[in-house]
Amino acid sequence: GRGRSTGGLHRCPCTSSCRPSAAGALQSISVHKNGSAHGRIRGLVPKIVPLLSSASFGVQTRVVGALRSLSSDPESMRIIQCAGGIRLLTELLRVPSAAVCRSAAGSLQNPSREEASRVLIGQCGAVLPWGGLLFGADVQGAVCAAGALVNALGAELAGSDGCVVTERSALQKLLAMAV
């Protein structure tokens, strides 16, 4: 069935040239709310997380894009974390492909809002690569890194009543000027 073919992408006997297309199809499906929910229900997330280690930047970029869409709901975010996706995404912040780095930074934006993921992201050392993206030549990468940094540091920069304090506003202005 369709669920098995989606989950079998990492075991697919096809040539390396069709894997980015297959991963791209997963990315397209996961953008839609129903597709994202169906992917979660069918166990898509733990099946595609290992593809982040693919030797193909095309596959990595597409899988990262799918995970970015899938990470918009808390349950999928937890599954990504449990499947080792946070660690792999932070590792992708250091690869030589600007597209993969940019996509990985964008994919870490949603998890960086959640406490357990935020701690894991910090332990995996995402802040320095985000800084590199922030001040690099890739404008889209800088925007993704800025968003992830604001989310990751947001909890520490919010007042006890949840109101944004001056430091967060200052950080947002600094990041906006950097981009």
Short mmCIF file of C-alpha atoms in Angstrom, two decimals:
data_model
loop_
_atom_site.label_atom_id
_atom_site.label_comp_id
_atom_site.label_asym_id
_atom_site.label_seq_id
_atom_site.Cartn_x
_atom_site.Cartn_y
_atom_site.Cartn_z
CA GLY A 1 0.00 0.00 0.00
CA ARG A 2 0.89 3.63 -0.07
CA GLY A 3 2.08 3.62 3.54
CA ARG A 4 4.65 0.92 2.85
CA SER A 5 6.09 2.62 -0.22
CA THR A 6 6.52 5.89 1.69
CA GLY A 7 8.23 4.16 4.61
CA GLY A 8 10.43 2.10 2.34
CA LEU A 9 12.23 5.06 0.78
CA HIS A 10 15.33 4.40 2.87
CA ARG A 11 15.37 0.79 1.57
CA CYS A 12 14.42 1.74 -1.98
CA PRO A 13 16.46 -0.18 -4.58
CA CYS A 14 16.08 2.68 -7.06
CA THR A 15 18.99 4.70 -8.28
CA SER A 16 20.27 7.65 -6.34
CA SER A 17 18.75 9.95 -8.98
CA CYS A 18 15.16 9.05 -8.05
CA ARG A 19 15.59 9.35 -4.28
CA PRO A 20 15.56 13.18 -4.24
CA SER A 21 12.33 13.06 -6.28
CA ALA A 22 10.76 10.57 -3.87
CA ALA A 23 11.89 12.69 -0.91
CA GLY A 24 10.49 15.76 -2.70
CA ALA A 25 7.12 14.03 -3.02
CA LEU A 26 7.16 13.40 0.74
CA GLN A 27 7.99 17.06 1.30
CA SER A 28 5.07 18.14 -0.90
CA ILE A 29 2.63 15.83 0.88
CA SER A 30 3.76 16.91 4.34
CA VAL A 31 3.14 20.61 3.61
CA HIS A 32 -0.61 20.00 3.72
CA LYS A 33 -2.25 19.60 7.12
CA ASN A 34 -4.03 16.37 6.15
CA GLY A 35 -0.87 14.98 4.56
CA SER A 36 1.15 15.86 7.64
CA ALA A 37 -1.37 14.24 9.97
CA HIS A 38 -1.61 11.15 7.76
CA GLY A 39 2.19 10.91 7.63
CA ARG A 40 2.38 11.02 11.41
CA ILE A 41 -0.37 8.43 11.82
CA ARG A 42 1.31 6.09 9.31
CA GLY A 43 4.65 6.35 11.10
CA LEU A 44 6.41 8.43 8.44
CA VAL A 45 8.61 10.47 10.78
CA PRO A 46 10.80 7.70 12.26
CA LYS A 47 11.10 6.16 8.80
CA ILE A 48 12.49 9.29 7.13
CA VAL A 49 14.71 10.64 9.94
CA PRO A 50 17.52 8.20 8.99
CA LEU A 51 17.51 9.74 5.50
CA LEU A 52 19.03 12.87 7.04
CA SER A 53 22.28 10.87 6.93
CA SER A 54 22.00 10.32 3.17
CA ALA A 55 25.07 11.05 1.07
CA SER A 56 22.83 13.04 -1.30
CA PHE A 57 22.35 16.72 -0.50
CA GLY A 58 19.16 16.55 -2.61
CA VAL A 59 17.67 13.84 -0.41
CA GLN A 60 18.80 15.64 2.74
CA THR A 61 17.24 18.94 1.65
CA ARG A 62 13.91 17.33 0.77
CA VAL A 63 13.72 15.23 3.94
CA VAL A 64 14.61 18.27 6.05
CA GLY A 65 11.80 20.15 4.28
CA ALA A 66 9.35 17.35 5.04
CA LEU A 67 10.41 17.33 8.69
CA ARG A 68 9.98 21.10 8.85
CA SER A 69 6.36 20.74 7.79
CA LEU A 70 5.79 17.72 10.03
CA SER A 71 7.28 19.50 13.06
CA SER A 72 4.44 21.99 13.15
CA ASP A 73 2.41 19.75 15.45
CA PRO A 74 3.60 18.84 18.98
CA GLU A 75 3.19 15.07 18.56
CA SER A 76 5.32 14.95 15.41
CA MET A 77 7.89 17.19 17.11
CA ARG A 78 8.14 14.66 19.94
CA ILE A 79 8.51 11.81 17.41
CA ILE A 80 11.26 13.69 15.55
CA GLN A 81 13.07 14.19 18.84
CA CYS A 82 12.70 10.52 19.88
CA ALA A 83 13.90 9.32 16.45
CA GLY A 84 17.15 11.28 16.78
CA GLY A 85 16.08 13.95 14.31
CA ILE A 86 17.11 16.93 16.43
CA ARG A 87 20.70 15.67 16.65
CA LEU A 88 20.83 14.92 12.92
CA LEU A 89 19.33 18.30 12.01
CA THR A 90 21.91 20.13 14.14
CA GLU A 91 24.67 18.11 12.43
CA LEU A 92 23.32 19.25 9.05
CA LEU A 93 23.91 22.87 10.10
CA ARG A 94 27.60 22.14 9.47
CA VAL A 95 27.54 20.50 6.02
CA PRO A 96 29.06 22.28 3.01
CA SER A 97 25.70 22.65 1.19
CA ALA A 98 24.12 26.05 1.82
CA ALA A 99 20.69 24.65 0.87
CA VAL A 100 20.95 21.85 3.43
CA CYS A 101 22.18 24.22 6.17
CA ARG A 102 19.39 26.69 5.42
CA SER A 103 16.77 23.92 5.43
CA ALA A 104 18.12 22.44 8.67
CA ALA A 105 18.01 25.86 10.36
CA GLY A 106 14.43 26.29 9.19
CA SER A 107 13.48 22.82 10.40
CA LEU A 108 14.80 23.59 13.85
CA GLN A 109 12.57 26.68 14.19
CA ASN A 110 9.49 24.75 15.35
CA PRO A 111 11.31 22.42 17.77
CA SER A 112 13.22 25.37 19.22
CA ARG A 113 9.91 26.59 20.68
CA GLU A 114 9.49 23.44 22.79
CA GLU A 115 11.42 23.08 26.07
CA ALA A 116 12.76 19.51 25.72
CA SER A 117 13.82 20.08 22.13
CA ARG A 118 15.37 23.44 23.04
CA VAL A 119 17.57 21.72 25.64
CA LEU A 120 18.59 19.04 23.13
CA ILE A 121 19.32 21.64 20.45
CA GLY A 122 21.59 23.44 22.91
CA GLN A 123 23.36 20.21 23.87
CA CYS A 124 23.95 19.45 20.18
CA GLY A 125 25.64 22.82 19.71
CA ALA A 126 23.33 24.54 17.23
CA VAL A 127 24.03 28.11 18.37
CA LEU A 128 27.46 28.47 16.72
CA PRO A 129 26.33 27.20 13.30
CA TRP A 130 23.25 29.43 13.54
CA GLY A 131 25.64 32.32 14.16
CA GLY A 132 27.61 31.34 11.06
CA LEU A 133 24.42 31.31 9.00
CA LEU A 134 23.27 34.57 10.53
CA PHE A 135 26.33 36.44 9.32
CA GLY A 136 26.91 34.45 6.11
CA ALA A 137 26.07 35.36 2.52
CA ASP A 138 22.88 33.26 2.34
CA VAL A 139 20.02 35.63 3.21
CA GLN A 140 17.43 32.86 3.52
CA GLY A 141 19.78 30.93 5.80
CA ALA A 142 20.24 34.03 7.94
CA VAL A 143 16.48 34.49 8.25
CA CYS A 144 16.01 30.84 9.29
CA ALA A 145 18.86 31.08 11.80
CA ALA A 146 17.45 34.31 13.25
CA GLY A 147 14.02 32.75 13.71
CA ALA A 148 15.48 29.67 15.37
CA LEU A 149 17.65 31.77 17.68
CA VAL A 150 14.72 33.95 18.78
CA ASN A 151 12.66 30.82 19.45
CA ALA A 152 15.48 29.06 21.29
CA LEU A 153 16.29 32.05 23.47
CA GLY A 154 12.70 33.26 23.77
CA ALA A 155 11.89 31.42 26.98
CA GLU A 156 14.89 32.93 28.76
CA LEU A 157 13.98 36.37 27.47
CA ALA A 158 10.33 36.34 28.53
CA GLY A 159 9.16 37.78 31.82
CA SER A 160 7.55 35.61 34.49
CA ASP A 161 4.11 36.72 33.29
CA GLY A 162 4.95 35.71 29.71
CA CYS A 163 5.44 39.28 28.52
CA VAL A 164 8.38 39.97 26.29
CA VAL A 165 11.10 41.87 28.08
CA THR A 166 13.42 44.51 26.71
CA GLU A 167 16.25 42.03 26.08
CA ARG A 168 14.11 39.97 23.68
CA SER A 169 13.11 43.10 21.78
CA ALA A 170 16.76 44.11 21.61
CA LEU A 171 17.72 40.63 20.34
CA GLN A 172 15.01 40.75 17.68
CA LYS A 173 16.23 44.17 16.52
CA LEU A 174 19.84 42.97 16.44
CA LEU A 175 18.89 39.91 14.42
CA ALA A 176 16.77 41.99 12.04
CA MET A 177 19.74 44.30 11.43
CA ALA A 178 22.01 41.31 10.80
CA VAL A 179 19.69 39.97 8.13
#
